[in-house]
Tab-separated table of C-alpha atoms in Angstrom:
chain	number	residue	atom	x	y	z
A	1	MET	CA	205.387	171.898	153.149
A	2	ASP	CA	208.484	173.844	151.753
A	3	GLY	CA	208.953	171.547	149.067
A	4	LEU	CA	205.274	171.845	148.342
A	5	ASN	CA	205.350	175.556	147.785
A	6	SER	CA	208.043	175.482	145.891
A	7	ILE	CA	206.638	173.330	143.366
A	8	ALA	CA	203.544	175.246	143.308
A	9	ALA	CA	205.481	178.417	142.574
A	10	MET	CA	207.375	176.245	139.835
A	11	ILE	CA	203.887	175.592	138.218
A	12	LEU	CA	203.012	179.250	138.462
A	13	CYS	CA	206.079	180.542	136.853
A	14	ALA	CA	205.962	177.894	133.942
A	15	LEU	CA	202.269	178.863	133.492
A	16	PHE	CA	202.658	183.109	133.599
A	17	LEU	CA	206.545	183.016	131.597
A	18	PRO	CA	205.107	182.910	127.912
A	19	HIS	CA	202.841	185.945	128.709
A	20	ALA	CA	205.610	187.897	130.524
A	21	GLN	CA	207.599	186.832	127.371
A	22	LEU	CA	205.183	188.160	125.152
A	23	SER	CA	204.646	191.765	127.088
A	24	HIS	CA	208.229	192.716	128.205
A	25	GLN	CA	210.611	191.422	125.446
A	26	ALA	CA	212.600	193.875	123.872
A	27	LEU	CA	211.306	196.132	120.968
A	28	ASN	CA	213.078	195.585	117.546
A	29	CYS	CA	211.564	198.420	115.204
A	30	GLN	CA	213.235	197.045	112.083
A	31	GLU	CA	210.603	195.313	111.056
A	32	VAL	CA	207.793	197.445	111.770
A	33	ARG	CA	209.918	200.190	110.123
A	34	SER	CA	209.924	197.730	107.331
A	35	SER	CA	206.316	197.221	107.101
A	36	PHE	CA	205.604	200.297	107.201
A	37	GLN	CA	206.972	201.876	104.288
A	38	PHE	CA	205.986	198.875	102.591
A	39	LEU	CA	202.453	200.287	102.930
A	40	TYR	CA	204.211	204.367	102.118
A	41	PRO	CA	206.996	203.864	100.454
A	42	GLY	CA	209.541	207.186	100.682
A	43	THR	CA	208.312	208.138	104.201
A	44	LYS	CA	210.440	208.552	107.173
A	45	TRP	CA	208.053	208.800	109.896
A	46	ALA	CA	209.017	204.846	111.105
A	47	PRO	CA	211.332	205.462	114.061
A	48	GLU	CA	214.691	202.692	113.865
A	49	THR	CA	214.680	202.316	117.691
A	50	PRO	CA	211.776	202.536	120.254
A	51	VAL	CA	210.030	205.883	121.833
A	52	SER	CA	208.050	206.796	124.355
A	53	GLY	CA	205.109	207.422	122.219
A	54	SER	CA	204.022	210.343	124.446
A	55	ASP	CA	202.399	212.315	121.170
A	56	LEU	CA	200.378	209.015	120.525
A	57	GLN	CA	196.499	209.370	120.321
A	58	VAL	CA	195.239	205.726	120.377
A	59	CYS	CA	198.213	203.241	119.968
A	60	GLN	CA	199.616	204.554	123.295
A	61	PRO	CA	201.999	202.180	125.035
A	62	LYS	CA	202.495	201.430	128.573
A	63	GLY	CA	206.686	201.754	128.006
A	64	LEU	CA	208.559	202.021	124.673
A	65	THR	CA	206.831	202.123	121.068
A	66	CYS	CA	207.864	202.181	117.487
A	67	CYS	CA	205.366	204.181	115.838
A	68	SER	CA	205.014	207.765	115.573
A	69	ARG	CA	202.212	210.371	115.321
A	70	LYS	CA	202.462	210.434	111.355
A	71	MET	CA	202.567	206.608	111.612
A	72	GLU	CA	199.597	206.512	113.512
A	73	GLU	CA	197.442	209.026	111.356
A	74	ARG	CA	198.309	206.951	108.188
A	75	TYR	CA	197.524	203.752	109.980
A	76	LEU	CA	194.412	205.745	110.878
A	77	LEU	CA	193.488	205.925	107.009
A	78	SER	CA	194.412	202.649	106.227
A	79	ALA	CA	192.461	201.261	108.869
A	80	LYS	CA	189.196	202.719	107.386
A	81	GLN	CA	190.305	201.902	103.844
A	82	ASN	CA	190.410	198.147	105.334
A	83	MET	CA	186.963	198.545	106.596
A	84	GLU	CA	185.943	200.476	103.316
A	85	SER	CA	187.506	197.310	101.597
A	86	SER	CA	186.373	194.388	103.743
A	87	LEU	CA	182.551	195.913	103.451
A	88	GLN	CA	182.580	195.809	99.593
A	89	ALA	CA	184.534	192.125	99.535
A	90	SER	CA	181.421	191.294	101.887
A	91	SER	CA	178.915	191.984	100.365
A	92	ALA	CA	179.861	191.506	96.464
A	93	GLN	CA	178.277	187.928	95.803
A	94	LEU	CA	175.067	189.188	97.226
A	95	LYS	CA	174.999	192.316	94.838
A	96	ILE	CA	176.260	190.427	92.031
A	97	LEU	CA	173.676	187.710	92.804
A	98	ILE	CA	170.918	190.215	92.776
A	99	ILE	CA	172.199	192.520	89.586
A	100	GLN	CA	172.269	189.782	87.664
A	101	ASN	CA	169.433	188.378	88.361
A	102	ALA	CA	167.935	191.816	87.880
A	103	ALA	CA	169.213	191.851	84.336
A	104	LEU	CA	168.223	188.757	83.640
A	105	PHE	CA	164.600	189.176	84.306
A	106	GLN	CA	164.096	192.345	82.801
A	107	GLU	CA	165.714	191.110	79.581
A	108	ALA	CA	162.966	188.069	80.081
A	109	PHE	CA	160.213	190.399	80.428
A	110	ASP	CA	161.108	192.680	77.696
A	111	MET	CA	161.531	188.602	75.632
A	112	VAL	CA	158.093	188.143	76.316
A	113	LEU	CA	156.003	191.233	75.636
A	114	ARG	CA	158.130	191.101	72.173
A	115	LEU	CA	156.860	187.535	71.547
A	116	GLY	CA	153.131	188.769	72.612
A	117	ARG	CA	153.487	191.241	70.451
A	118	ASN	CA	154.702	188.891	67.561
A	119	SER	CA	151.964	186.856	67.825
A	120	THR	CA	149.825	189.693	67.962
A	121	LEU	CA	150.787	191.045	64.723
A	122	SER	CA	151.228	187.337	63.666
A	123	LEU	CA	147.287	186.710	64.632
A	124	LEU	CA	146.062	189.727	62.467
A	125	ARG	CA	147.857	189.018	59.398
A	126	GLU	CA	147.000	185.461	59.286
A	127	GLU	CA	143.622	185.588	60.253
A	128	PHE	CA	142.443	189.496	60.014
A	129	PRO	CA	144.347	190.546	56.768
A	130	GLY	CA	142.064	193.709	56.775
A	131	LEU	CA	143.242	195.067	59.489
A	132	VAL	CA	146.520	195.400	58.926
A	133	GLY	CA	147.923	199.147	59.463
A	134	VAL	CA	146.346	200.908	62.143
A	135	ALA	CA	145.567	197.852	64.154
A	136	SER	CA	149.150	196.468	63.999
A	137	SER	CA	150.142	200.730	65.410
A	138	ALA	CA	147.716	200.204	68.164
A	139	VAL	CA	149.381	196.680	68.942
A	140	THR	CA	152.583	197.897	68.828
A	141	GLN	CA	151.519	201.296	71.643
A	142	LEU	CA	150.196	198.778	73.456
A	143	PHE	CA	153.120	196.944	74.568
A	144	LEU	CA	155.136	199.500	74.590
A	145	ASP	CA	153.180	200.611	77.109
A	146	MET	CA	153.498	198.103	79.048
A	147	SER	CA	156.900	197.917	78.324
A	148	LEU	CA	156.798	201.168	80.350
A	149	TYR	CA	154.447	200.495	82.733
A	150	ILE	CA	156.691	197.329	84.152
A	151	LEU	CA	159.728	200.243	84.459
A	152	GLY	CA	157.731	201.977	86.708
A	153	SER	CA	155.679	204.770	84.586
A	154	ASP	CA	152.105	205.974	85.513
A	155	ALA	CA	150.289	204.516	83.101
A	156	ASN	CA	146.889	202.806	84.190
A	157	VAL	CA	146.904	199.945	82.977
A	158	ASP	CA	142.401	200.120	81.996
A	159	ASP	CA	143.540	203.257	80.407
A	160	MET	CA	146.264	200.954	78.059
A	161	VAL	CA	143.686	198.000	77.579
A	162	THR	CA	141.152	201.295	76.525
A	163	SER	CA	142.807	202.982	74.391
A	164	PHE	CA	143.894	199.915	72.599
A	165	PHE	CA	140.034	198.786	71.724
A	166	SER	CA	139.729	202.390	71.107
A	167	ARG	CA	141.772	202.539	67.962
A	168	LEU	CA	140.973	199.471	67.115
A	169	PHE	CA	137.347	199.471	66.825
A	170	PRO	CA	137.086	202.249	63.880
A	171	LEU	CA	139.298	200.248	61.558
A	172	THR	CA	136.830	197.085	62.713
A	173	PHE	CA	133.704	198.680	61.823
A	174	ARG	CA	134.679	199.937	58.587
A	175	ARG	CA	136.681	196.629	57.548
A	176	LEU	CA	134.884	193.425	58.894
A	177	LEU	CA	131.054	195.118	59.974
A	178	GLY	CA	131.318	197.569	57.021
A	179	ASN	CA	127.676	199.025	55.919
A	180	SER	CA	127.459	201.875	53.282
A	181	ALA	CA	124.736	203.341	54.790
A	182	MET	CA	127.070	204.516	57.771
A	183	ALA	CA	130.312	205.373	55.863
A	184	GLY	CA	130.132	208.977	56.877
A	185	ILE	CA	130.227	208.745	60.928
A	186	SER	CA	132.962	210.103	62.168
A	187	GLU	CA	136.355	208.844	63.630
A	188	ASP	CA	135.945	210.133	67.370
A	189	CYS	CA	132.386	209.086	67.540
A	190	LEU	CA	133.833	205.233	66.860
A	191	ARG	CA	136.699	205.249	69.230
A	192	GLY	CA	134.199	205.429	71.564
A	193	ALA	CA	130.929	203.708	69.899
A	194	TRP	CA	132.420	200.626	71.064
A	195	ARG	CA	131.998	200.663	74.674
A	196	GLN	CA	128.030	201.287	74.268
A	197	ALA	CA	127.940	199.096	71.954
A	198	SER	CA	129.867	196.555	73.772
A	199	ALA	CA	131.139	195.711	70.424
A	200	PHE	CA	133.804	193.823	72.059
A	201	GLY	CA	132.100	191.944	74.934
A	202	SER	CA	133.596	190.896	77.840
A	203	TYR	CA	137.243	190.846	76.387
A	204	PRO	CA	138.207	194.060	77.300
A	205	LYS	CA	137.366	193.710	80.895
A	206	LEU	CA	139.004	190.539	80.892
A	207	MET	CA	142.691	191.781	79.462
A	208	MET	CA	142.097	194.378	81.996
A	209	THR	CA	142.003	191.902	85.021
A	210	ARG	CA	144.708	189.859	83.100
A	211	LEU	CA	146.881	192.562	82.450
A	212	SER	CA	146.554	194.727	85.562
A	213	ARG	CA	148.033	191.548	88.259
A	214	SER	CA	150.603	190.341	86.298
A	215	LEU	CA	151.975	193.842	85.277
A	216	LEU	CA	151.750	194.819	88.705
A	217	SER	CA	153.459	191.852	89.826
A	218	THR	CA	156.299	192.029	87.340
A	219	ARG	CA	156.407	195.740	88.464
A	220	ALA	CA	156.771	195.193	92.093
A	221	PHE	CA	159.351	192.300	91.873
A	222	LEU	CA	161.821	194.445	89.230
A	223	GLN	CA	161.311	197.510	91.810
A	224	ALA	CA	162.392	195.147	94.265
A	225	LEU	CA	165.355	193.816	92.724
A	226	ASN	CA	166.640	197.439	92.047
A	227	LEU	CA	165.930	198.700	95.713
A	228	GLY	CA	168.214	194.825	96.680
A	229	ILE	CA	170.410	197.022	94.430
A	230	GLU	CA	170.449	200.270	96.033
A	231	VAL	CA	170.055	198.844	99.999
A	232	VAL	CA	173.615	196.660	99.172
A	233	ASN	CA	175.228	199.895	97.448
A	234	THR	CA	174.504	201.892	100.278
A	235	THR	CA	175.977	198.799	102.752
A	236	GLN	CA	179.256	199.130	100.538
A	237	HIS	CA	180.187	202.672	101.224
A	238	MET	CA	179.168	203.286	104.578
A	239	ARG	CA	182.369	205.278	106.104
A	240	ALA	CA	184.017	204.775	109.347
A	241	GLY	CA	183.399	207.747	111.676
A	242	LYS	CA	185.702	209.319	113.650
A	243	ASP	CA	185.206	206.875	116.854
A	244	CYS	CA	185.314	203.948	114.609
A	245	GLY	CA	188.650	205.122	112.683
A	246	ARG	CA	190.017	204.915	116.359
A	247	ALA	CA	188.467	201.547	117.169
A	248	LEU	CA	189.671	200.059	113.813
A	249	LEU	CA	193.398	202.058	113.807
A	250	ARG	CA	193.402	199.843	117.962
A	251	LEU	CA	192.304	196.547	116.326
A	252	TRP	CA	194.339	196.659	113.584
A	253	TYR	CA	197.724	198.767	113.486
A	254	CYS	CA	198.173	198.917	116.713
A	255	PRO	CA	199.775	195.722	117.643
A	256	HIS	CA	202.412	196.873	114.760
A	257	CYS	CA	203.915	199.811	117.091
A	258	GLN	CA	204.588	197.701	119.648
A	259	GLY	CA	206.342	194.787	117.501
A	260	HIS	CA	203.049	192.124	116.958
A	261	LEU	CA	203.343	192.122	113.032
A	262	ASP	CA	201.415	189.043	113.086
A	263	ALA	CA	198.757	189.497	115.822
A	264	ARG	CA	195.135	188.829	114.793
A	265	PRO	CA	192.308	190.447	116.927
A	266	CYS	CA	190.491	188.166	119.550
A	267	ARG	CA	187.365	187.251	117.960
A	268	ALA	CA	185.329	189.310	120.810
A	269	LEU	CA	187.364	192.469	120.173
A	270	CYS	CA	187.135	192.477	116.548
A	271	VAL	CA	183.071	191.313	116.561
A	272	SER	CA	182.388	194.037	119.024
A	273	THR	CA	184.375	196.767	117.320
A	274	MET	CA	182.790	195.750	113.715
A	275	THR	CA	179.071	195.984	114.990
A	276	ALA	CA	180.116	199.307	116.609
A	277	CYS	CA	181.357	200.507	113.345
A	278	LEU	CA	178.609	199.156	111.529
A	279	GLY	CA	176.804	202.163	113.220
A	280	GLY	CA	173.607	199.734	114.092
A	281	ALA	CA	173.162	198.061	110.626
A	282	GLY	CA	172.181	194.743	113.228
A	283	ASP	CA	169.009	197.030	113.339
A	284	VAL	CA	168.382	196.188	109.186
A	285	GLN	CA	167.990	192.268	110.257
A	286	PRO	CA	163.865	191.989	110.509
A	287	HIS	CA	163.553	194.508	107.585
A	288	TRP	CA	165.863	192.668	105.282
A	289	ARG	CA	164.841	189.511	106.607
A	290	ALA	CA	161.073	190.643	105.334
A	291	TYR	CA	162.544	191.439	102.158
A	292	VAL	CA	163.912	188.441	101.106
A	293	GLU	CA	160.452	186.711	102.829
A	294	GLU	CA	158.231	188.885	100.760
A	295	LEU	CA	160.154	188.698	97.080
A	296	GLY	CA	159.907	185.122	97.818
A	297	SER	CA	155.783	184.847	98.815
A	298	LEU	CA	155.617	187.517	95.196
A	299	ALA	CA	157.956	185.072	93.170
A	300	ALA	CA	156.064	182.085	94.310
A	301	ALA	CA	152.306	183.732	93.582
A	302	MET	CA	153.664	185.208	89.811
A	303	ARG	CA	151.624	182.010	88.530
A	304	GLY	CA	148.099	181.920	86.860
A	305	GLU	CA	147.294	185.775	85.684
A	306	GLN	CA	149.918	187.058	87.804
A	307	ASP	CA	152.696	184.909	85.538
A	308	ILE	CA	153.461	188.315	82.606
A	309	GLU	CA	154.763	184.972	80.942
A	310	ALA	CA	151.396	183.295	81.095
A	311	VAL	CA	149.289	186.235	80.363
A	312	VAL	CA	151.061	187.948	77.785
A	313	LEU	CA	151.811	184.807	75.634
A	314	ARG	CA	148.223	184.071	75.151
A	315	LEU	CA	146.793	187.350	74.640
A	316	HIS	CA	146.617	187.380	71.265
A	317	VAL	CA	143.877	184.613	71.751
A	318	ILE	CA	141.984	187.955	74.301
A	319	VAL	CA	141.954	189.432	70.730
A	320	ARG	CA	140.964	187.150	68.217
A	321	LEU	CA	137.963	186.316	70.117
A	322	ALA	CA	137.328	190.392	70.918
A	323	LEU	CA	137.248	190.529	67.166
A	324	ARG	CA	135.387	187.499	66.567
A	325	HIS	CA	132.556	188.701	68.877
A	326	ALA	CA	132.271	191.314	67.040
A	327	VAL	CA	131.700	189.718	63.789
A	328	GLY	CA	129.624	187.471	65.419
A	329	ALA	CA	127.157	190.101	67.047
A	330	LYS	CA	127.201	192.581	63.402
A	331	SER	CA	123.763	194.045	63.174
A	332	LYS	CA	123.933	193.982	66.678
A	333	VAL	CA	127.095	196.454	66.773
A	334	ASN	CA	126.008	197.790	63.854
A	335	ALA	CA	122.628	199.197	64.903
A	336	GLN	CA	123.914	200.972	68.369
A	337	VAL	CA	126.579	202.482	66.903
A	338	SER	CA	123.942	204.174	64.106
A	339	GLY	CA	122.174	205.140	67.467
A	340	VAL	CA	125.161	206.999	69.348
A	341	CYS	CA	126.428	208.186	66.415
A	342	ALA	CA	123.621	209.014	64.362
A	343	ARG	CA	123.480	212.647	66.291
A	344	ALA	CA	127.364	213.053	66.246
A	345	PRO	CA	128.543	215.975	64.337
A	346	GLN	CA	129.852	214.216	60.902
A	347	ARG	CA	133.066	214.139	59.385
A	348	VAL	CA	133.735	214.327	55.663
A	349	ALA	CA	132.205	211.302	54.413
A	350	ARG	CA	134.492	208.877	53.302
A	351	ALA	CA	133.992	206.301	50.572
A	352	ALA	CA	132.057	203.352	51.525
A	353	THR	CA	134.710	200.200	52.435
A	354	SER	CA	133.937	196.522	51.008
A	355	PRO	CA	134.484	194.230	54.463
A	356	ALA	CA	137.345	192.311	54.638
A	357	LYS	CA	137.204	188.228	53.670
A	358	PRO	CA	135.669	186.344	56.190
A	359	ALA	CA	138.302	185.083	59.254
A	360	ALA	CA	140.579	182.364	58.268
A	361	PRO	CA	141.204	179.378	60.174
A	362	VAL	CA	143.072	179.096	63.330
A	363	SER	CA	146.827	178.863	62.092
A	364	ARG	CA	149.129	177.064	63.769
A	365	SER	CA	151.664	179.446	63.954
A	366	SER	CA	149.060	182.041	65.600
A	367	GLN	CA	148.839	179.663	68.907
A	368	SER	CA	151.010	181.023	72.238
A	369	VAL	CA	154.408	180.384	72.324
A	370	ASN	CA	155.269	177.206	74.749
A	371	PHE	CA	158.679	177.223	76.188
A	372	ASP	CA	160.577	174.475	77.646
A	373	PRO	CA	159.426	173.774	81.693
A	374	ASP	CA	163.328	174.341	82.426
A	375	GLU	CA	163.353	177.731	80.703
A	376	THR	CA	160.050	179.298	81.593
A	377	LEU	CA	160.983	182.076	84.029
A	378	SER	CA	158.282	181.205	87.012
A	379	GLY	CA	161.460	178.313	87.299
A	380	ARG	CA	164.449	180.942	87.084
A	381	ARG	CA	162.557	182.973	89.792
A	382	ARG	CA	162.491	179.985	92.117
A	383	GLU	CA	166.577	179.633	91.684
A	384	PHE	CA	167.760	183.389	92.345
A	385	ILE	CA	165.104	183.200	95.698
A	386	LEU	CA	166.723	179.836	96.526
A	387	SER	CA	169.726	181.259	96.078
A	388	LEU	CA	168.814	184.753	97.718
A	389	ARG	CA	167.567	183.045	100.935
A	390	GLY	CA	171.535	181.993	101.777
A	391	PHE	CA	171.951	185.283	102.485
A	392	SER	CA	168.395	185.725	104.358
A	393	LEU	CA	170.713	186.658	107.840
A	394	PHE	CA	172.899	188.625	105.734
A	395	TYR	CA	172.826	191.757	107.981
A	396	GLY	CA	172.907	189.790	111.651
A	397	GLY	CA	175.742	187.784	111.093
A	398	LEU	CA	177.306	190.946	109.205
A	399	GLY	CA	179.693	191.674	111.514
A	400	GLU	CA	181.058	187.719	111.994
A	401	ALA	CA	181.560	188.139	108.260
A	402	LEU	CA	183.652	190.985	108.640
A	403	CYS	CA	185.857	189.180	111.406
A	404	SER	CA	185.903	186.008	109.150
A	405	ARG	CA	187.712	187.506	106.456
A	406	GLU	CA	191.069	188.394	109.040
A	407	PRO	CA	193.929	186.116	107.800
A	408	ALA	CA	195.028	183.201	110.321
A	409	THR	CA	197.026	184.149	112.727
A	410	LEU	CA	200.604	182.586	112.678
A	411	ASN	CA	200.506	181.261	115.935
A	412	SER	CA	196.837	180.337	116.535
A	413	SER	CA	197.012	180.149	120.330
A	414	LEU	CA	197.862	184.235	120.807
A	415	CYS	CA	195.393	187.131	119.896
A	416	TRP	CA	195.414	191.036	120.018
A	417	ASN	CA	192.927	192.165	123.181
A	418	GLY	CA	192.972	195.291	122.060
A	419	GLN	CA	196.237	196.389	124.520
A	420	GLU	CA	198.102	193.320	124.354
A	421	VAL	CA	199.082	190.264	122.903
A	422	THR	CA	197.808	187.221	125.352
A	423	GLU	CA	196.156	184.201	124.999
A	424	LYS	CA	193.101	182.999	123.166
A	425	PHE	CA	191.989	180.746	124.842
A	426	PRO	CA	193.335	181.555	128.696
A	427	GLY	CA	192.992	178.443	130.721
A	428	PRO	CA	191.541	178.093	134.190
A	429	GLY	CA	192.291	180.930	136.338
A	430	LEU	CA	193.511	182.795	133.990
A	431	LYS	CA	190.191	184.943	132.594
A	432	ARG	CA	191.988	188.234	131.314
A	433	PRO	CA	189.124	191.119	130.256
A	434	HIS	CA	189.387	192.726	127.099
A	435	PRO	CA	190.235	196.297	128.244
A	436	HIS	CA	189.233	198.004	124.711
A	437	VAL	CA	185.979	196.395	123.865
A	438	PRO	CA	183.750	199.204	122.022
A	439	ASP	CA	180.476	200.113	124.004
A	440	THR	CA	177.892	198.020	122.132
A	441	LYS	CA	174.695	199.286	124.040
A	442	HIS	CA	172.076	199.636	121.864
A	443	LYS	CA	172.244	203.235	120.127
A	444	PRO	CA	170.283	205.281	117.495
A	445	PRO	CA	171.232	204.066	114.142
A	446	GLU	CA	174.059	206.121	111.967
A	447	PRO	CA	171.420	207.973	109.526
A	448	VAL	CA	172.611	205.821	106.239
A	449	ILE	CA	171.144	202.738	108.421
A	450	SER	CA	168.158	204.480	108.966
A	451	GLN	CA	167.814	205.370	104.996
A	452	ILE	CA	168.210	201.819	104.787
A	453	ILE	CA	165.664	200.648	107.086
A	454	ASP	CA	163.076	203.228	105.559
A	455	LYS	CA	164.208	201.647	101.448
A	456	LEU	CA	163.260	198.620	103.457
A	457	LYS	CA	159.617	199.164	104.860
A	458	HIS	CA	158.790	201.162	101.740
A	459	ILE	CA	159.647	197.836	99.384
A	460	ASN	CA	157.693	195.310	101.808
A	461	GLN	CA	155.074	197.197	102.331
A	462	GLN	CA	154.256	197.518	98.369
A	463	THR	CA	155.158	193.755	98.073
A	464	VAL	CA	152.702	193.237	100.676
A	465	ARG	CA	149.755	194.868	99.272
A	466	VAL	CA	150.892	193.034	96.014
A	467	ASN	CA	150.732	189.907	97.638
A	468	GLY	CA	147.560	190.794	99.487
A	469	SER	CA	145.287	191.530	96.441
A	470	GLY	CA	146.712	188.201	94.590
A	471	GLU	CA	144.250	185.904	96.007
A	472	ALA	CA	140.679	188.003	95.455
A	473	SER	CA	142.269	188.797	91.885
A	474	SER	CA	142.160	185.073	91.431
A	475	VAL	CA	138.930	184.573	92.347
A	476	ARG	CA	137.390	187.183	89.728
A	477	SER	CA	140.006	185.814	87.137
A	478	CYS	CA	138.134	182.531	87.405
A	479	LEU	CA	134.518	183.770	87.529
A	480	LEU	CA	135.206	186.013	84.020
A	481	THR	CA	136.905	182.446	82.630
């Protein structure tokens, strides 16, 4: 029996010997001093030999320490800076993805508008040369208004279209529907007469419908991207508070004070510390995931009348049809305009203008621009959303991501538990608690986190409204076509 007890005692000693050696080995402060002076050259705050550390606020030792109070204060600043640098590095890929695509889509939408404008101007030059001049100015203004609307102006799409046809009709009336008997009709009256006379048929309404949907979707898409950039920027610039700073100091630099320069935090301690420091960033996760999903739904719905590329590059076709309708209904339009403007105050009469030549046959060059399928905006949106979905769990895994940036420890079996270096994977019966794991009970989110959540809620509600109105608008479009 005595022999068995001796063997058992020897086994226990063998099991606990490494831990005892780690905890009670003599402190050598020279390496700690060199490491600190590398971080802060010229400072003389690092002791050459172990001290009591009675004045330390966070890294209070069980025995002696290699840290002074001044060192602890500097380590606290470094810990906060490390946290902020890690946040920026962890979200850099996501930020670049959104920023680059926001710029790409803004440029692509601008290009689509330029192509649409040029196609419409080409139409006027080739088929209605008598309208070039004032009509070109009206076209340019229409596309400028559309560009500003996409960028967030308060303009109304129906008003844009109404203004366009109001500016187009006086010249259309005088050049294409010219009647010497009505040469004295005022410009102001003509600007409003086209609606009562239904001079352009149903085409202004068709233009309103298609532009409203496509421009609204484009505007919502760009706004969502820009807000995504704001959210990631806000996350990157989160600052560590007092409690977080002390927890980070304990996580990263307190082991230095005990001579463990190569010790890395235990995983559980690291994750819980980061979770506490992020101030409730986990609460952002459901709203962020909804943001990614709704943006994906919006991108998928941007086809047909919701696709600015499909609508704007064929806008000149609607203008052509509207002008041909006016020419075809010349007698009726003249009669109705005469009735509307007969009693209107007249300005000084202008010389009668001879009608323009009949519309030329449709030229191939004025047809809608055909892009290669691989270069369409739709394809680019699909690629972007696919990449963005890779970050759909970004906020839920942010704490883990920050801990994953920790460099690998030289001794992979050991880690810092907040108080001492211990076995990373203790054997049976040797389960050791982590005495300094921060309290991770649910707390109200920090103000900066609440700000992020509010931004995401706002854009998600807007995107849902745009997505929700898409089906009804598509039905209206089918009826009109």
